[in-house]
Coordinates of C-alpha atoms in Angstrom, one line a residue:
X17 CA 0.0 0.0 0.0
X18 CA 1.5 3.4 -1.0
X19 CA 1.9 6.2 1.6
X20 CA -1.1 8.3 0.3
X21 CA -3.4 5.4 0.7
X22 CA -2.2 4.7 4.3
X23 CA -2.7 8.4 5.2
X24 CA -6.2 8.4 3.7
X25 CA -7.1 5.2 5.7
X26 CA -5.8 6.8 8.9
X27 CA -8.0 9.9 8.3
X28 CA -11.1 7.9 7.5
X29 CA -10.8 6.0 10.7
X30 CA -11.3 9.3 12.5
X31 CA -14.0 10.8 10.4
X32 CA -16.4 8.1 9.3
X33 CA -19.8 6.8 10.5
X34 CA -17.8 4.2 12.6
X35 CA -16.6 7.1 14.8
X36 CA -20.0 8.8 15.4
X37 CA -19.3 8.7 19.2
X38 CA -16.4 8.6 21.6
X39 CA -16.3 7.5 25.2
X40 CA -13.9 9.0 27.8
X41 CA -13.4 8.0 31.4
X42 CA -13.3 11.2 33.3
X43 CA -13.4 11.8 37.1
X44 CA -15.0 8.4 37.8
X45 CA -17.7 8.7 35.0
X46 CA -17.8 7.4 31.5
X47 CA -18.8 10.2 29.2
X48 CA -20.4 9.3 25.8
X49 CA -19.9 12.1 23.3
X50 CA -21.7 11.9 20.0
X51 CA -20.2 13.6 16.9
X52 CA -21.3 13.9 13.3
X53 CA -18.3 13.1 11.1
X54 CA -20.5 13.6 8.0
X55 CA -21.3 17.2 8.8
X56 CA -19.5 20.1 7.1
X57 CA -19.5 22.1 10.4
X58 CA -16.2 21.8 12.3
X59 CA -18.1 22.1 15.6
X60 CA -19.7 18.7 15.3
X61 CA -16.3 16.8 15.6
X62 CA -14.6 16.0 19.0
X63 CA -11.3 17.6 18.6
X64 CA -8.3 16.3 20.4
X65 CA -7.5 19.6 22.4
X66 CA -10.8 19.0 24.2
X67 CA -9.8 15.7 25.4
X68 CA -6.4 17.0 26.5
X69 CA -8.2 19.8 28.4
X70 CA -10.6 17.5 30.2
X71 CA -7.9 15.1 31.2
X72 CA -5.8 18.0 32.4
X73 CA -8.7 19.0 34.7
X74 CA -8.9 15.5 36.0
X75 CA -5.3 15.2 36.8
X76 CA -5.3 18.7 38.8
X77 CA -8.6 18.2 40.5
X78 CA -7.2 16.9 43.8
X79 CA -5.7 20.2 44.9
X80 CA -5.2 23.7 43.9
X81 CA -7.4 25.8 41.6
X82 CA -9.3 23.0 40.1
X83 CA -10.3 21.1 43.0
X84 CA -14.2 20.7 43.4
X85 CA -14.3 22.7 46.8
X86 CA -12.9 25.8 44.9
X87 CA -14.9 25.5 41.7
X88 CA -18.3 24.6 43.2
X89 CA -20.8 27.2 42.1
X90 CA -18.3 29.1 40.0
X91 CA -19.7 30.4 36.7
X92 CA -18.0 29.1 33.6
X93 CA -18.8 29.7 29.8
X94 CA -17.4 27.6 27.0
X95 CA -17.1 29.3 23.6
X96 CA -17.2 27.2 20.5
X97 CA -18.3 24.2 22.7
X98 CA -19.0 22.0 19.7
X99 CA -19.7 18.6 21.2
X100 CA -19.5 19.9 24.8
X101 CA -16.7 17.7 26.3
X102 CA -14.7 20.6 27.9
X103 CA -17.8 22.1 29.5
X104 CA -18.9 18.7 30.9
X105 CA -15.4 18.4 32.4
X106 CA -15.9 21.7 34.2
X107 CA -19.3 20.7 35.4
X108 CA -18.0 17.5 36.9
X109 CA -15.8 19.7 39.2
X110 CA -18.8 21.6 40.4
X111 CA -19.0 24.6 38.0
X112 CA -22.2 26.0 36.7
X113 CA -21.4 25.9 32.9
X114 CA -23.0 27.6 30.0
X115 CA -21.9 25.9 26.7
X116 CA -22.3 28.0 23.6
X117 CA -21.9 27.8 19.9
X118 CA -23.5 28.7 16.6
X119 CA -27.1 27.6 16.1
X120 CA -26.3 25.0 13.6
X121 CA -24.3 23.0 16.2
X122 CA -26.9 23.4 19.1
X123 CA -28.9 20.2 18.5
X124 CA -25.8 17.9 18.8
X125 CA -24.5 20.0 21.7
X126 CA -27.8 19.8 23.6
X127 CA -28.1 16.0 23.0
X128 CA -24.7 15.4 24.4
X129 CA -25.3 17.6 27.4
X130 CA -28.6 16.1 28.3
X131 CA -27.6 12.5 27.8
X132 CA -24.4 12.8 29.9
X133 CA -26.2 14.8 32.7
X134 CA -28.8 11.9 33.0
X135 CA -26.1 9.2 32.9
X136 CA -24.0 10.9 35.6
X137 CA -27.1 11.4 37.8
X138 CA -28.0 7.7 37.5
X139 CA -24.4 6.2 37.6
X140 CA -22.9 7.5 40.8
X141 CA -24.0 8.5 44.2
X142 CA -21.6 11.3 44.2
X143 CA -23.3 13.0 41.4
X144 CA -24.3 15.7 43.9
X145 CA -20.9 17.2 43.2
X146 CA -21.8 17.8 39.6
X147 CA -22.6 21.3 38.8
X148 CA -25.1 22.5 36.1
X149 CA -24.7 22.6 32.4
X150 CA -27.0 24.6 30.1
X151 CA -26.8 25.5 26.4
X152 CA -27.1 28.8 24.5
X153 CA -26.4 30.3 21.1
X154 CA -23.5 32.7 21.0
X155 CA -22.0 34.1 17.9
X156 CA -18.8 35.8 18.6
X157 CA -19.1 39.6 18.4
X158 CA -22.9 39.4 18.7
X159 CA -23.6 42.0 21.4
X160 CA -27.1 40.8 22.0
X161 CA -26.0 37.2 22.5
X162 CA -23.3 38.4 24.9
X163 CA -25.7 40.5 27.0
X164 CA -28.1 37.5 27.1
X165 CA -25.6 35.3 28.9
X166 CA -25.1 37.8 31.6
X167 CA -21.4 38.3 32.0
X168 CA -18.9 38.4 33.7
X169 CA -17.9 34.9 34.3
X170 CA -15.4 33.3 36.6
X171 CA -14.0 31.2 33.9
X172 CA -14.0 31.3 30.1
X173 CA -13.0 28.1 28.4
X174 CA -12.5 27.1 24.7
X175 CA -10.8 24.2 23.0
X176 CA -9.6 24.2 19.3
X177 CA -11.6 27.4 18.6
X178 CA -8.8 29.2 16.7
X179 CA -8.3 27.9 13.2
X180 CA -8.7 30.8 11.0
X181 CA -7.2 34.4 11.1
X182 CA -10.6 36.0 10.5
X183 CA -11.9 34.5 13.8
X184 CA -9.2 36.0 16.1
X185 CA -10.6 39.5 16.4
X186 CA -14.3 38.6 17.2
X187 CA -13.1 35.8 19.6
X188 CA -10.9 38.4 21.4
X189 CA -13.5 41.0 21.6
X190 CA -16.1 38.3 22.9
X191 CA -13.7 37.0 25.6
X192 CA -13.1 40.7 26.8
X193 CA -16.8 41.4 26.9
X194 CA -17.5 38.3 28.9
X195 CA -14.7 39.0 31.4
X196 CA -14.4 40.7 34.7
X197 CA -11.3 41.7 36.7
X198 CA -10.9 38.2 38.2
X199 CA -12.0 36.2 35.2
X200 CA -9.6 33.4 34.2
X201 CA -9.5 32.2 30.5
X202 CA -8.5 28.7 29.8
X203 CA -7.8 27.7 26.2
X204 CA -6.7 24.6 24.5
X205 CA -5.1 25.0 21.0
X206 CA -3.7 22.7 18.5
X207 CA -1.0 24.4 16.3
X208 CA -1.8 23.7 12.7
X209 CA -0.7 27.0 11.2
X210 CA 2.3 28.9 12.3
X211 CA 0.7 32.2 10.9
X212 CA -2.4 31.7 12.8
X213 CA -0.6 30.7 15.9
X214 CA 1.8 33.7 15.8
X215 CA -0.9 36.1 15.3
X216 CA -3.0 34.6 18.1
X217 CA -0.2 34.8 20.5
X218 CA 0.5 38.4 19.6
X219 CA -3.2 39.4 20.2
X220 CA -3.4 37.4 23.4
X221 CA -0.1 38.9 24.9
X222 CA -1.3 42.5 24.0
X223 CA -4.4 42.1 26.1
X224 CA -3.7 39.2 28.6
X225 CA -1.1 37.9 31.0
X226 CA -0.6 34.6 29.3
X227 CA 0.8 31.5 30.8
X228 CA 1.5 28.3 28.9
X229 CA 0.6 25.3 31.1
X230 CA 3.5 22.9 31.5
X231 CA 3.2 19.5 29.9
X232 CA 4.0 18.0 33.3
X233 CA 0.7 19.3 34.5
X234 CA -1.2 17.5 31.8
X235 CA -2.3 13.8 31.8
X236 CA 0.7 11.7 30.9
X237 CA -1.2 10.0 28.1
X238 CA -3.6 12.8 26.8
X239 CA -1.1 15.4 25.6
X240 CA 0.9 16.0 22.5
X241 CA 3.7 18.4 21.5
X242 CA 1.4 20.3 19.1
X243 CA -1.4 20.8 21.7
X244 CA -1.0 23.6 24.2
X245 CA -3.1 24.8 27.1
X246 CA -3.1 28.5 28.1
X247 CA -4.3 30.3 31.2
X248 CA -4.9 34.0 30.8
X249 CA -6.1 36.9 32.8
X250 CA -7.0 40.4 31.5
X251 CA -4.4 43.1 31.8
X252 CA -5.7 46.5 33.1
X253 CA -7.2 48.6 31.9
X254 CA -9.7 46.2 30.4
X255 CA -9.7 47.5 26.8
X256 CA -8.3 46.0 23.6
X257 CA -4.6 46.4 23.1
X258 CA -4.0 47.5 26.8
X259 CA -0.5 48.2 27.7
X260 CA 1.7 46.0 30.0
X261 CA 0.5 45.7 33.6
X262 CA 1.2 43.3 36.5
X263 CA -2.5 42.7 37.2
X264 CA -3.9 39.4 36.2
X265 CA -2.7 35.9 37.1
X266 CA -1.1 36.0 40.5
X267 CA 2.0 34.2 41.7
X268 CA -0.1 32.0 43.9
X269 CA -2.5 31.0 41.2
X270 CA 0.4 30.2 38.8
X271 CA 1.6 27.5 41.2
X272 CA -1.6 25.6 40.6
X273 CA -1.4 25.2 36.8
X274 CA 1.4 27.2 35.0
X275 CA 5.0 26.7 34.3
X276 CA 7.4 26.1 37.1
X277 CA 8.7 29.4 38.2
X278 CA 5.9 31.2 36.6
X279 CA 7.9 31.6 33.3
X280 CA 6.0 32.1 30.0
X281 CA 6.8 29.5 27.5
X282 CA 5.6 29.7 23.8
X283 CA 6.5 26.3 22.4
X284 CA 5.7 27.1 18.8
X285 CA 5.5 24.3 16.4
X286 CA 7.2 21.2 17.6
X287 CA 8.4 18.3 15.5
X288 CA 5.8 15.4 15.2
X289 CA 7.0 12.2 16.7
X290 CA 7.5 9.2 14.5
X291 CA 6.7 6.8 17.3
X292 CA 3.0 6.8 16.5
X293 CA 3.6 5.7 12.9
X294 CA 5.9 2.9 14.0
X295 CA 3.3 1.7 16.6
X296 CA 0.6 1.8 13.9
X297 CA 2.6 -0.5 11.8
X298 CA 3.0 -3.0 14.6
X299 CA -0.7 -2.7 15.6
X300 CA -0.1 -1.6 19.1
X301 CA -1.9 1.6 19.2
X302 CA -4.7 2.6 21.5
X303 CA -7.5 4.9 20.6
X304 CA -5.6 8.1 21.5
X305 CA -2.5 7.2 19.6
X306 CA -4.6 6.3 16.6
X307 CA -6.3 9.7 16.8
X308 CA -2.8 11.4 16.9
X309 CA -1.6 9.3 14.0
X310 CA -4.5 10.4 11.9
X311 CA -3.8 14.1 12.9
X312 CA -0.3 13.7 11.7
X313 CA -1.4 12.3 8.4
X314 CA -3.8 15.3 7.9
X315 CA -0.9 17.7 8.3
X316 CA 1.4 15.8 6.0
X317 CA -1.5 15.8 3.4
X318 CA -2.3 19.4 3.8
X319 CA -0.7 20.3 0.5
X320 CA -1.3 17.0 -1.4
X321 CA -4.2 16.7 -3.7
X322 CA -5.9 13.3 -3.5
X323 CA -7.5 11.8 -6.4

């Protein structure tokens, strides 16, 4: 079999009717997340950054910022929620979460939220620690939608929401409009384009105190060199392109989830490991490794026209 055919087979294993749902063990619960691989809307796919984000929450839930005792009752909003995995992760820690997306994605998002809420309530006596999850339409930059969700929020989260340069400005404006002085922003991002990534980081650092979460803080399995998690707090004054200021993420908060020593690290684009491909040949890959192998094939095929 030639390489192009191998790559196409890897991609089809991720985006076919056979992958219409995923299951993920998270904080003692088995989440069932439906996706629609036949949809043309990007929001109907479970992207890997959401899995990295959710497992990061699980790993850091025993102490510090993300323990349930500190998150119980906190208001969180998920932007570009898609299939809703990240928001469900925050709700499992006690947050009252509003998951949002464009209207085309809402039926799938609502189905995932309602089904998993029901399963969680039935499956575990400790389900009382579960917060709340609701769904709403929110188009970035839409002032009526923003007013309707009643900001500010304690947490703003999003995973794999940045994939086009045109989305950067409306996303930034929406995050700022939803924020208060103490709001923390948690974003998961897979680097697919150096141009988009560089523009994103320039905009973030102009308006936020940005910390890259260390890979050592992530789940040992659910991480990848190209997937980064960021924690951000608004600089003051809270306007676009605000100048440098020390207000934002405090040193104490950094100890919970940022780099050792509080140093900012922008890892950029890192070289993809070939280990996944070798394991694929040997047939020794688990579901996560298969997903990452497919992602690697997608990048390699970016400029290849398949016939």
